[in-house]
Amino acid sequence: MTNTTIPANIGTVVSVHGSVVDIRFEEHLPPISTLLHAGKTGDIAIEVLAQLDRHRVRGIALTPTQGLARGMTVEDSGGPLMAPVGKGILSRMFDVFGKAIDRLPVPSELEWRSVHQAPPPLSRRSTKSEIFETGIKVIDVLMPLERGGKAGLFGGAGVGKTVLLTEMIHNMVGQHQGVSIFCGIGERCREGEELYRDMQAADVLPNMVMVFGQMNEPPGARFRIGHVALTMAEYFRDDEHRDVLLLIDNIFRFIQAGSEVSGLMGQMPSRLGYQPTMGTELAGLEERIANTDKGAITSIQAVYVPADDFTDPAAVHTFSHLSASIVLSRKRASEGLYPAIDPLQSSSKMATPGIIGEHHYLLAQEIRRTLAQYAELKDIIAMLGLEQLSPADRSTVARARRLERFLTQPFFTTEQFSGLKGKLVSLGDALDGCERILQDEFKDYPESALYMIGEIGEAKSKPKQAEPTEEPATP
């Protein structure tokens, strides 16, 4: 294990408390964030988190500590945790140490960089607010994403989060010639394996990298996997000048892993048991996601809200970083309205006249107003029927139902299941369609003509087909 040119800095294990290891060094004390190797074969990795005195450091293990005992030797690696970067990482799956976990040969021509990087300075950041077009009508019209911004994706199991993320990856490759990086923090191994197969089937793997810190791994590994993904994203942005789409699932589990690490290190807990350094740790990760003069990292993050309590410190700190919120609704999914995005609960800070323009802003407001009026009238329709409404309300309902169906869209990634060819719709076409529906141009067309189409012109040539379910009548 020793190096012939530079003598290795060797320490001794003093104590082991689960994932927390205290190590004594006689000669040179390793700096904070240094990676240490212990165990008989050096396969136990420990990251230094605190210097206790002149000779002792305290670290958190990034691997299980079985077999580690007092008196064992520990070798200083001389540097921090490193992540692989380069063209060779595309279409591959990695763990927190940059080891390929997809059973394929080890990628060649890789460069290794520290996962601890500073956010880009303000002088390098782009001060212009730009829209990141996804090609998905409902997102581009009602909750536009920011290029270099962060969007939160809220939704339970089975409402289409993964399908939506897969479609965005597909559109990123086709429309922006960009790279997508999927970061699974505290993911179940089943989810990772399913996602890998889905990406392979959708043919988006060649421009994608996947990194996983799985649920069964120690908190130290789950805490650092986000930094590994960001280091890879920064390479594509800064060195290859490409736009990067960074998908994080789930950002709450990053905070949770930090809380576990903090508790193991013996820090005094803060509000609701969270770590006192939560705001700093989250900001350290989120601030690296930015739009610079060379390229942009746009992030979409799945957010779990503990017990649906939006005042929870984890949710509050996460929201402060987000520029858009996309809320998926189980009710819309059950009605067959895919993507099942709730347009009234979702929002974006980009939806202002100064950024998206006066025309787009006023149109989006009119769409929301129409859909909100329809939501209020649903109870009356369920109890008394559509015939009891005034003519003005009936036309509002007709517009809203046509808008709901126009805002559905066939996805490229679901072609094999739905039999419908995927559609990428430009923002101009999406706005044009919504405007023409609001002007009652399509009031004589059946609602099914607007269901699962791309641009509005397709409604005129489309044969009648199965519609989503009607509003259920309450008994």
CSV table of C-alpha atoms in Angstrom, one decimal:
chain,number,residue,atom,x,y,z
A,1,MET,CA,0.0,0.0,0.0
A,2,THR,CA,3.0,2.3,0.5
A,3,ASN,CA,4.2,4.6,-2.2
A,4,THR,CA,7.9,4.4,-3.1
A,5,THR,CA,8.3,8.2,-3.8
A,6,ILE,CA,6.2,9.8,-1.1
A,7,PRO,CA,5.9,8.0,2.3
A,8,ALA,CA,2.2,7.3,3.0
A,9,ASN,CA,0.6,9.1,5.9
A,10,ILE,CA,-0.6,6.2,8.1
A,11,GLY,CA,-3.0,6.5,11.1
A,12,THR,CA,-4.6,4.2,13.6
A,13,VAL,CA,-8.3,3.6,14.3
A,14,VAL,CA,-9.1,4.8,17.9
A,15,SER,CA,-12.8,4.1,18.0
A,16,VAL,CA,-15.7,3.0,15.7
A,17,HIS,CA,-19.3,4.0,16.5
A,18,GLY,CA,-21.4,2.7,13.6
A,19,SER,CA,-20.4,4.9,10.6
A,20,VAL,CA,-18.3,7.3,12.7
A,21,VAL,CA,-14.6,6.5,13.0
A,22,ASP,CA,-12.0,8.3,15.1
A,23,ILE,CA,-8.4,8.0,13.8
A,24,ARG,CA,-5.1,9.1,15.3
A,25,PHE,CA,-2.3,10.4,13.1
A,26,GLU,CA,1.2,11.0,14.6
A,27,GLU,CA,2.8,12.9,11.8
A,28,HIS,CA,0.5,14.9,9.6
A,29,LEU,CA,-3.2,15.6,10.3
A,30,PRO,CA,-5.3,15.1,7.1
A,31,PRO,CA,-7.4,18.2,6.1
A,32,ILE,CA,-11.2,18.1,6.3
A,33,SER,CA,-12.8,16.3,3.3
A,34,THR,CA,-9.8,14.0,2.8
A,35,LEU,CA,-10.6,10.5,1.8
A,36,LEU,CA,-9.0,7.8,4.0
A,37,HIS,CA,-8.8,4.0,3.3
A,38,ALA,CA,-9.0,1.4,6.0
A,39,GLY,CA,-9.6,-2.3,6.4
A,40,LYS,CA,-7.4,-5.3,5.4
A,41,THR,CA,-7.7,-4.6,1.7
A,42,GLY,CA,-8.3,-0.8,2.0
A,43,ASP,CA,-11.9,-1.1,0.8
A,44,ILE,CA,-13.5,0.9,3.7
A,45,ALA,CA,-13.6,4.5,2.7
A,46,ILE,CA,-13.8,7.2,5.3
A,47,GLU,CA,-14.2,11.0,4.7
A,48,VAL,CA,-12.7,13.4,7.3
A,49,LEU,CA,-15.4,15.7,8.7
A,50,ALA,CA,-13.7,17.1,11.8
A,51,GLN,CA,-10.3,17.6,13.4
A,52,LEU,CA,-10.7,16.8,17.1
A,53,ASP,CA,-7.2,17.8,18.3
A,54,ARG,CA,-3.5,17.9,17.1
A,55,HIS,CA,-3.5,14.1,16.4
A,56,ARG,CA,-7.1,12.9,16.0
A,57,VAL,CA,-9.7,13.3,13.2
A,58,ARG,CA,-13.3,12.1,13.1
A,59,GLY,CA,-14.7,10.8,9.8
A,60,ILE,CA,-17.8,9.3,8.4
A,61,ALA,CA,-17.6,6.0,6.5
A,62,LEU,CA,-18.9,5.9,3.0
A,63,THR,CA,-19.0,2.1,3.0
A,64,PRO,CA,-20.2,-0.4,5.7
A,65,THR,CA,-17.7,-0.6,8.6
A,66,GLN,CA,-18.0,-4.4,9.3
A,67,GLY,CA,-14.6,-5.8,10.2
A,68,LEU,CA,-13.1,-2.4,11.2
A,69,ALA,CA,-11.5,-2.6,14.7
A,70,ARG,CA,-9.4,-0.4,17.0
A,71,GLY,CA,-5.7,-0.5,16.2
A,72,MET,CA,-6.2,-1.1,12.5
A,73,THR,CA,-4.1,1.0,10.2
A,74,VAL,CA,-5.7,3.8,8.0
A,75,GLU,CA,-4.0,5.3,5.0
A,76,ASP,CA,-4.4,8.9,3.9
A,77,SER,CA,-5.3,9.1,0.2
A,78,GLY,CA,-3.9,12.6,0.0
A,79,GLY,CA,-7.0,14.1,-1.6
A,80,PRO,CA,-10.8,14.3,-1.4
A,81,LEU,CA,-13.5,12.0,-2.9
A,82,MET,CA,-13.1,12.1,-6.7
A,83,ALA,CA,-15.6,11.7,-9.5
A,84,PRO,CA,-14.9,10.5,-13.1
A,85,VAL,CA,-15.6,12.9,-16.0
A,86,GLY,CA,-15.2,12.7,-19.7
A,87,LYS,CA,-17.0,11.4,-22.8
A,88,GLY,CA,-16.5,7.8,-21.5
A,89,ILE,CA,-19.1,8.2,-18.8
A,90,LEU,CA,-22.0,8.7,-21.2
A,91,SER,CA,-24.6,5.8,-21.2
A,92,ARG,CA,-23.1,4.4,-18.0
A,93,MET,CA,-24.2,3.9,-14.4
A,94,PHE,CA,-22.0,4.8,-11.4
A,95,ASP,CA,-21.9,4.7,-7.7
A,96,VAL,CA,-20.5,7.3,-5.3
A,97,PHE,CA,-16.9,6.3,-5.9
A,98,GLY,CA,-17.2,6.5,-9.7
A,99,LYS,CA,-17.2,2.7,-10.1
A,100,ALA,CA,-19.4,1.4,-13.0
A,101,ILE,CA,-22.3,-0.6,-11.6
A,102,ASP,CA,-23.9,-1.7,-14.9
A,103,ARG,CA,-21.8,-4.8,-15.4
A,104,LEU,CA,-20.1,-3.4,-18.5
A,105,PRO,CA,-16.3,-2.9,-19.0
A,106,VAL,CA,-14.6,-0.1,-17.1
A,107,PRO,CA,-14.9,3.1,-19.2
A,108,SER,CA,-11.6,4.3,-20.6
A,109,GLU,CA,-10.0,7.8,-21.0
A,110,LEU,CA,-11.5,9.2,-17.8
A,111,GLU,CA,-10.3,12.2,-15.9
A,112,TRP,CA,-10.9,12.4,-12.1
A,113,ARG,CA,-12.0,15.6,-10.3
A,114,SER,CA,-12.8,16.5,-6.7
A,115,VAL,CA,-16.5,16.4,-5.9
A,116,HIS,CA,-16.0,19.6,-3.7
A,117,GLN,CA,-16.2,22.5,-6.2
A,118,ALA,CA,-17.1,26.1,-5.5
A,119,PRO,CA,-20.2,27.5,-7.2
A,120,PRO,CA,-19.5,29.6,-10.3
A,121,PRO,CA,-18.7,33.2,-9.3
A,122,LEU,CA,-21.2,35.9,-10.0
A,123,SER,CA,-18.9,37.4,-12.7
A,124,ARG,CA,-19.3,34.2,-14.8
A,125,ARG,CA,-23.1,33.8,-14.3
A,126,SER,CA,-25.5,34.8,-17.0
A,127,THR,CA,-27.8,37.6,-15.8
A,128,LYS,CA,-30.3,37.0,-18.6
A,129,SER,CA,-33.5,35.0,-17.7
A,130,GLU,CA,-34.0,32.5,-20.5
A,131,ILE,CA,-36.8,30.0,-20.9
A,132,PHE,CA,-35.9,26.3,-21.2
A,133,GLU,CA,-38.3,24.9,-23.7
A,134,THR,CA,-39.3,21.3,-23.0
A,135,GLY,CA,-41.6,20.7,-26.0
A,136,ILE,CA,-44.4,19.7,-23.5
A,137,LYS,CA,-47.3,22.0,-24.0
A,138,VAL,CA,-48.7,22.3,-20.5
A,139,ILE,CA,-45.3,23.1,-19.0
A,140,ASP,CA,-44.1,25.6,-21.6
A,141,VAL,CA,-47.5,27.5,-21.6
A,142,LEU,CA,-48.4,27.6,-17.9
A,143,MET,CA,-45.2,26.9,-15.9
A,144,PRO,CA,-42.2,27.7,-18.1
A,145,LEU,CA,-38.9,26.4,-16.8
A,146,GLU,CA,-35.8,28.6,-16.5
A,147,ARG,CA,-32.6,27.7,-18.3
A,148,GLY,CA,-30.1,27.1,-15.5
A,149,GLY,CA,-32.9,27.1,-13.0
A,150,LYS,CA,-34.3,24.5,-10.6
A,151,ALA,CA,-37.8,23.1,-10.8
A,152,GLY,CA,-39.5,20.9,-8.2
A,153,LEU,CA,-41.6,17.9,-9.3
A,154,PHE,CA,-44.2,16.9,-6.7
A,155,GLY,CA,-46.2,13.7,-7.0
A,156,GLY,CA,-47.0,10.3,-5.5
A,157,ALA,CA,-46.3,6.9,-6.9
A,158,GLY,CA,-47.8,5.9,-10.2
A,159,VAL,CA,-48.9,9.4,-11.5
A,160,GLY,CA,-46.2,9.6,-14.2
A,161,LYS,CA,-43.1,11.3,-12.6
A,162,THR,CA,-40.6,8.8,-14.3
A,163,VAL,CA,-42.4,9.0,-17.7
A,164,LEU,CA,-42.3,12.8,-17.5
A,165,LEU,CA,-38.6,12.8,-16.6
A,166,THR,CA,-37.9,10.3,-19.4
A,167,GLU,CA,-39.7,12.5,-21.9
A,168,MET,CA,-37.7,15.6,-20.8
A,169,ILE,CA,-34.5,13.6,-21.3
A,170,HIS,CA,-35.6,12.6,-24.8
A,171,ASN,CA,-36.5,16.2,-25.7
A,172,MET,CA,-33.2,17.5,-24.2
A,173,VAL,CA,-31.2,15.3,-26.5
A,174,GLY,CA,-33.3,16.0,-29.6
A,175,GLN,CA,-33.9,19.7,-29.1
A,176,HIS,CA,-31.0,21.1,-27.2
A,177,GLN,CA,-28.3,18.6,-28.2
A,178,GLY,CA,-27.6,18.4,-24.5
A,179,VAL,CA,-26.6,15.8,-21.9
A,180,SER,CA,-28.9,14.4,-19.1
A,181,ILE,CA,-27.6,13.2,-15.8
A,182,PHE,CA,-29.9,11.3,-13.4
A,183,CYS,CA,-28.9,11.3,-9.8
A,184,GLY,CA,-30.7,8.8,-7.5
A,185,ILE,CA,-30.3,9.8,-3.9
A,186,GLY,CA,-31.7,7.1,-1.6
A,187,GLU,CA,-33.3,5.3,-4.5
A,188,ARG,CA,-34.6,1.8,-4.2
A,189,CYS,CA,-32.5,-0.6,-6.4
A,190,ARG,CA,-35.7,-1.7,-8.1
A,191,GLU,CA,-36.4,1.9,-9.3
A,192,GLY,CA,-32.8,2.3,-10.6
A,193,GLU,CA,-33.0,-0.9,-12.5
A,194,GLU,CA,-36.4,-0.1,-14.0
A,195,LEU,CA,-35.3,3.4,-15.0
A,196,TYR,CA,-32.2,2.0,-16.7
A,197,ARG,CA,-34.3,-0.4,-18.8
A,198,ASP,CA,-36.9,2.4,-19.6
A,199,MET,CA,-34.1,4.7,-20.8
A,200,GLN,CA,-32.6,1.9,-22.9
A,201,ALA,CA,-36.0,1.2,-24.5
A,202,ALA,CA,-36.6,4.9,-25.2
A,203,ASP,CA,-33.1,5.1,-26.9
A,204,VAL,CA,-32.0,8.1,-24.7
A,205,LEU,CA,-29.1,6.2,-22.9
A,206,PRO,CA,-26.3,7.3,-25.3
A,207,ASN,CA,-26.6,11.0,-24.1
A,208,MET,CA,-27.1,10.2,-20.4
A,209,VAL,CA,-25.3,9.4,-17.2
A,210,MET,CA,-26.8,7.7,-14.2
A,211,VAL,CA,-25.4,7.9,-10.6
A,212,PHE,CA,-27.0,6.1,-7.6
A,213,GLY,CA,-26.5,6.3,-3.9
A,214,GLN,CA,-28.9,3.6,-3.0
A,215,MET,CA,-31.3,3.4,0.0
A,216,ASN,CA,-29.3,0.6,1.7
A,217,GLU,CA,-26.0,2.5,1.5
A,218,PRO,CA,-24.5,4.3,4.5
A,219,PRO,CA,-25.7,8.0,5.0
A,220,GLY,CA,-22.2,9.3,4.0
A,221,ALA,CA,-22.6,7.8,0.5
A,222,ARG,CA,-26.1,9.1,0.1
A,223,PHE,CA,-25.0,12.5,1.3
A,224,ARG,CA,-22.1,12.7,-1.3
A,225,ILE,CA,-23.8,11.3,-4.4
A,226,GLY,CA,-25.4,14.6,-5.3
A,227,HIS,CA,-21.9,16.2,-5.4
A,228,VAL,CA,-20.7,13.5,-7.7
A,229,ALA,CA,-23.5,14.1,-10.2
A,230,LEU,CA,-22.9,17.9,-10.1
A,231,THR,CA,-19.1,17.4,-10.8
A,232,MET,CA,-20.1,15.4,-13.9
A,233,ALA,CA,-22.6,18.0,-14.9
A,234,GLU,CA,-20.1,20.8,-14.5
A,235,TYR,CA,-17.6,19.0,-16.8
A,236,PHE,CA,-20.2,19.0,-19.6
A,237,ARG,CA,-21.2,22.6,-19.0
A,238,ASP,CA,-17.7,24.1,-18.5
A,239,ASP,CA,-15.5,21.9,-20.7
A,240,GLU,CA,-17.8,20.8,-23.5
A,241,HIS,CA,-20.0,23.9,-23.4
A,242,ARG,CA,-23.2,21.8,-23.6
A,243,ASP,CA,-26.5,22.3,-21.8
A,244,VAL,CA,-27.1,19.8,-19.1
A,245,LEU,CA,-30.4,18.5,-17.7
A,246,LEU,CA,-29.8,17.3,-14.1
A,247,LEU,CA,-32.6,15.1,-12.6
A,248,ILE,CA,-32.4,14.6,-8.9
A,249,ASP,CA,-34.7,12.0,-7.2
A,250,ASN,CA,-35.2,12.7,-4.3
A,251,ILE,CA,-33.8,16.0,-2.9
A,252,PHE,CA,-35.4,15.4,0.5
A,253,ARG,CA,-33.3,12.3,0.9
A,254,PHE,CA,-30.2,14.4,0.5
A,255,ILE,CA,-31.3,16.5,3.5
A,256,GLN,CA,-32.3,13.3,5.3
A,257,ALA,CA,-28.8,11.8,4.8
A,258,GLY,CA,-27.2,15.0,6.0
A,259,SER,CA,-29.4,14.8,9.1
A,260,GLU,CA,-28.2,11.2,9.8
A,261,VAL,CA,-24.5,12.2,9.3
A,262,SER,CA,-25.0,15.2,11.7
A,263,GLY,CA,-26.6,13.0,14.3
A,264,LEU,CA,-23.9,10.4,14.1
A,265,MET,CA,-21.2,13.1,14.4
A,266,GLY,CA,-22.9,14.2,17.7
A,267,GLN,CA,-24.0,17.7,16.6
A,268,MET,CA,-26.9,19.2,18.5
A,269,PRO,CA,-30.1,18.9,16.5
A,270,SER,CA,-32.0,22.0,15.3
A,271,ARG,CA,-35.7,22.5,14.7
A,272,LEU,CA,-37.7,19.2,14.3
A,273,GLY,CA,-34.5,17.2,14.7
A,274,TYR,CA,-32.9,18.5,11.5
A,275,GLN,CA,-29.2,19.2,11.4
A,276,PRO,CA,-28.2,22.8,12.4
A,277,THR,CA,-26.2,23.1,9.1
A,278,MET,CA,-29.1,22.1,6.8
A,279,GLY,CA,-29.5,25.5,5.0
A,280,THR,CA,-25.7,25.6,4.3
A,281,GLU,CA,-25.5,22.1,3.0
A,282,LEU,CA,-28.5,22.4,0.7
A,283,ALA,CA,-27.2,25.8,-0.6
A,284,GLY,CA,-23.8,24.3,-1.2
A,285,LEU,CA,-25.4,21.8,-3.6
A,286,GLU,CA,-28.1,24.0,-5.2
A,287,GLU,CA,-25.8,27.0,-5.9
A,288,ARG,CA,-23.6,24.9,-8.1
A,289,ILE,CA,-26.6,24.4,-10.5
A,290,ALA,CA,-26.3,27.6,-12.5
A,291,ASN,CA,-26.4,29.3,-15.9
A,292,THR,CA,-23.0,30.6,-16.9
A,293,ASP,CA,-21.4,32.2,-20.0
A,294,LYS,CA,-20.4,28.7,-21.3
A,295,GLY,CA,-23.6,26.7,-20.8
A,296,ALA,CA,-26.3,25.9,-18.3
A,297,ILE,CA,-27.2,23.2,-15.8
A,298,THR,CA,-31.0,23.0,-15.6
A,299,SER,CA,-32.3,20.9,-12.8
A,300,ILE,CA,-35.6,19.1,-12.1
A,301,GLN,CA,-35.8,17.7,-8.6
A,302,ALA,CA,-38.4,15.3,-7.3
A,303,VAL,CA,-39.4,16.7,-3.9
A,304,TYR,CA,-41.0,14.6,-1.1
A,305,VAL,CA,-42.9,16.8,1.4
A,306,PRO,CA,-42.9,15.1,4.8
A,307,ALA,CA,-46.5,14.4,5.9
A,308,ASP,CA,-47.7,16.9,3.3
A,309,ASP,CA,-46.5,19.6,5.7
A,310,PHE,CA,-45.2,22.5,3.5
A,311,THR,CA,-44.0,24.3,6.7
A,312,ASP,CA,-41.5,21.5,7.4
A,313,PRO,CA,-37.9,23.0,7.4
A,314,ALA,CA,-36.8,20.6,4.7
A,315,ALA,CA,-39.6,21.8,2.4
A,316,VAL,CA,-39.2,25.5,3.2
A,317,HIS,CA,-35.4,25.4,2.5
A,318,THR,CA,-35.9,23.5,-0.7
A,319,PHE,CA,-38.7,25.8,-2.0
A,320,SER,CA,-36.4,28.9,-1.5
A,321,HIS,CA,-34.1,27.5,-4.3
A,322,LEU,CA,-36.8,26.5,-6.8
A,323,SER,CA,-37.9,28.7,-9.7
A,324,ALA,CA,-40.9,26.4,-10.7
A,325,SER,CA,-43.1,23.8,-9.2
A,326,ILE,CA,-44.8,21.0,-11.2
A,327,VAL,CA,-47.5,19.2,-9.3
A,328,LEU,CA,-48.8,15.9,-10.6
A,329,SER,CA,-52.4,15.0,-9.8
A,330,ARG,CA,-53.7,11.4,-9.3
A,331,LYS,CA,-57.2,12.6,-10.2
A,332,ARG,CA,-56.1,13.8,-13.6
A,333,ALA,CA,-54.1,10.6,-14.2
A,334,SER,CA,-57.3,8.6,-13.4
A,335,GLU,CA,-59.2,10.7,-16.0
A,336,GLY,CA,-56.6,9.8,-18.7
A,337,LEU,CA,-55.3,13.4,-18.9
A,338,TYR,CA,-51.5,12.8,-19.4
A,339,PRO,CA,-49.2,14.4,-18.5
A,340,ALA,CA,-51.2,14.5,-15.3
A,341,ILE,CA,-49.9,18.0,-14.3
A,342,ASP,CA,-52.3,20.0,-12.2
A,343,PRO,CA,-52.3,23.4,-13.9
A,344,LEU,CA,-53.9,25.3,-11.0
A,345,GLN,CA,-51.4,24.0,-8.3
A,346,SER,CA,-48.3,24.3,-10.5
A,347,SER,CA,-46.5,27.6,-10.8
A,348,SER,CA,-43.3,29.3,-12.1
A,349,LYS,CA,-41.5,32.5,-11.2
A,350,MET,CA,-40.7,32.9,-14.9
A,351,ALA,CA,-44.4,33.5,-15.8
A,352,THR,CA,-44.1,37.3,-15.7
A,353,PRO,CA,-44.7,39.8,-18.6
A,354,GLY,CA,-41.1,40.9,-18.4
A,355,ILE,CA,-39.7,37.4,-19.1
A,356,ILE,CA,-42.2,35.5,-21.2
A,357,GLY,CA,-43.8,38.6,-22.8
A,358,GLU,CA,-47.2,40.3,-22.4
A,359,HIS,CA,-49.1,38.1,-24.9
A,360,HIS,CA,-48.0,34.8,-23.4
A,361,TYR,CA,-48.6,36.1,-19.8
A,362,LEU,CA,-52.1,37.3,-20.5
A,363,LEU,CA,-53.0,34.1,-22.4
A,364,ALA,CA,-51.7,31.9,-19.5
A,365,GLN,CA,-53.7,33.9,-17.0
A,366,GLU,CA,-56.9,33.5,-19.2
A,367,ILE,CA,-56.3,29.7,-19.3
A,368,ARG,CA,-55.9,29.5,-15.6
A,369,ARG,CA,-59.0,31.6,-15.0
A,370,THR,CA,-61.1,29.3,-17.4
A,371,LEU,CA,-59.8,26.1,-15.7
A,372,ALA,CA,-60.4,27.6,-12.2
A,373,GLN,CA,-64.0,28.5,-13.1
A,374,TYR,CA,-64.6,25.0,-14.4
A,375,ALA,CA,-63.2,23.5,-11.2
A,376,GLU,CA,-65.7,25.6,-9.2
A,377,LEU,CA,-68.6,24.5,-11.4
A,378,LYS,CA,-67.8,20.8,-11.2
A,379,ASP,CA,-69.9,20.3,-8.0
A,380,ILE,CA,-73.0,21.9,-9.6
A,381,ILE,CA,-72.6,19.8,-12.8
A,382,ALA,CA,-72.3,16.6,-10.7
A,383,MET,CA,-75.4,17.4,-8.7
A,384,LEU,CA,-77.7,19.1,-11.2
A,385,GLY,CA,-76.2,18.4,-14.6
A,386,LEU,CA,-74.7,20.6,-17.3
A,387,GLU,CA,-78.2,21.7,-18.5
A,388,GLN,CA,-78.8,23.7,-15.3
A,389,LEU,CA,-75.9,26.1,-16.0
A,390,SER,CA,-76.3,29.5,-17.6
A,391,PRO,CA,-75.2,29.7,-21.3
A,392,ALA,CA,-72.1,31.7,-20.3
A,393,ASP,CA,-71.1,29.0,-17.8
A,394,ARG,CA,-71.8,26.3,-20.3
A,395,SER,CA,-69.4,27.9,-22.8
A,396,THR,CA,-66.8,28.3,-20.1
A,397,VAL,CA,-67.1,24.5,-19.3
A,398,ALA,CA,-66.8,23.7,-23.0
A,399,ARG,CA,-63.6,25.8,-23.4
A,400,ALA,CA,-62.1,24.4,-20.2
A,401,ARG,CA,-62.7,20.7,-21.2
A,402,ARG,CA,-61.2,21.4,-24.7
A,403,LEU,CA,-58.2,23.1,-23.1
A,404,GLU,CA,-57.7,20.2,-20.7
A,405,ARG,CA,-57.7,17.8,-23.7
A,406,PHE,CA,-55.5,20.0,-25.9
A,407,LEU,CA,-52.9,20.1,-23.0
A,408,THR,CA,-52.5,16.3,-23.1
A,409,GLN,CA,-49.8,15.1,-25.3
A,410,PRO,CA,-48.5,11.8,-26.7
A,411,PHE,CA,-44.9,11.1,-25.5
A,412,PHE,CA,-42.1,9.6,-27.5
A,413,THR,CA,-41.2,7.4,-24.6
A,414,THR,CA,-44.6,5.8,-24.4
A,415,GLU,CA,-45.1,5.1,-28.1
A,416,GLN,CA,-44.7,1.4,-27.6
A,417,PHE,CA,-47.4,1.3,-24.9
A,418,SER,CA,-50.0,3.8,-26.3
A,419,GLY,CA,-49.5,3.2,-30.1
A,420,LEU,CA,-49.6,7.0,-30.5
A,421,LYS,CA,-46.6,8.7,-32.2
A,422,GLY,CA,-44.8,11.1,-29.8
A,423,LYS,CA,-45.1,14.8,-30.5
A,424,LEU,CA,-42.7,17.7,-29.7
A,425,VAL,CA,-44.7,21.0,-29.8
A,426,SER,CA,-43.0,24.4,-30.0
A,427,LEU,CA,-44.1,27.1,-27.6
A,428,GLY,CA,-45.6,29.2,-30.5
A,429,ASP,CA,-47.8,26.3,-31.7
A,430,ALA,CA,-48.9,25.5,-28.1
A,431,LEU,CA,-49.9,29.2,-27.5
A,432,ASP,CA,-51.7,29.4,-30.8
A,433,GLY,CA,-53.8,26.3,-30.0
A,434,CYS,CA,-54.8,27.6,-26.6
A,435,GLU,CA,-55.7,31.0,-28.0
A,436,ARG,CA,-57.9,29.5,-30.8
A,437,ILE,CA,-59.7,27.3,-28.3
A,438,LEU,CA,-60.4,30.3,-26.0
A,439,GLN,CA,-61.8,32.2,-29.1
A,440,ASP,CA,-64.3,29.3,-29.5
A,441,GLU,CA,-62.9,28.3,-32.9
A,442,PHE,CA,-63.2,24.6,-32.0
A,443,LYS,CA,-66.6,24.7,-30.2
A,444,ASP,CA,-68.2,22.6,-32.9
A,445,TYR,CA,-65.5,20.0,-32.8
A,446,PRO,CA,-65.9,17.0,-30.4
A,447,GLU,CA,-63.6,17.1,-27.4
A,448,SER,CA,-62.0,13.9,-28.5
A,449,ALA,CA,-60.6,15.7,-31.6
A,450,LEU,CA,-58.3,17.7,-29.3
A,451,TYR,CA,-57.2,14.7,-27.1
A,452,MET,CA,-53.6,13.5,-27.5
A,453,ILE,CA,-52.6,15.6,-30.4
A,454,GLY,CA,-49.6,17.9,-31.0
A,455,GLU,CA,-50.4,21.2,-32.6
A,456,ILE,CA,-54.0,22.4,-33.0
A,457,GLY,CA,-54.2,21.8,-36.7
A,458,GLU,CA,-54.3,18.0,-36.2
A,459,ALA,CA,-57.7,18.3,-34.6
A,460,LYS,CA,-59.3,19.1,-38.0
A,461,SER,CA,-58.0,15.9,-39.6
A,462,LYS,CA,-58.2,13.6,-36.7
A,463,PRO,CA,-60.8,10.7,-36.6
A,464,LYS,CA,-62.9,10.4,-33.5
A,465,GLN,CA,-61.4,8.1,-30.9
A,466,ALA,CA,-61.8,7.1,-27.3
A,467,GLU,CA,-61.9,10.0,-24.9
A,468,PRO,CA,-60.9,10.2,-21.3
A,469,THR,CA,-63.6,9.4,-18.8
A,470,GLU,CA,-66.4,11.9,-18.2
A,471,GLU,CA,-66.8,13.7,-14.9
A,472,PRO,CA,-68.2,11.1,-12.5
A,473,ALA,CA,-71.6,11.9,-11.1
A,474,THR,CA,-71.9,11.9,-7.3
A,475,PRO,CA,-74.6,9.7,-5.9
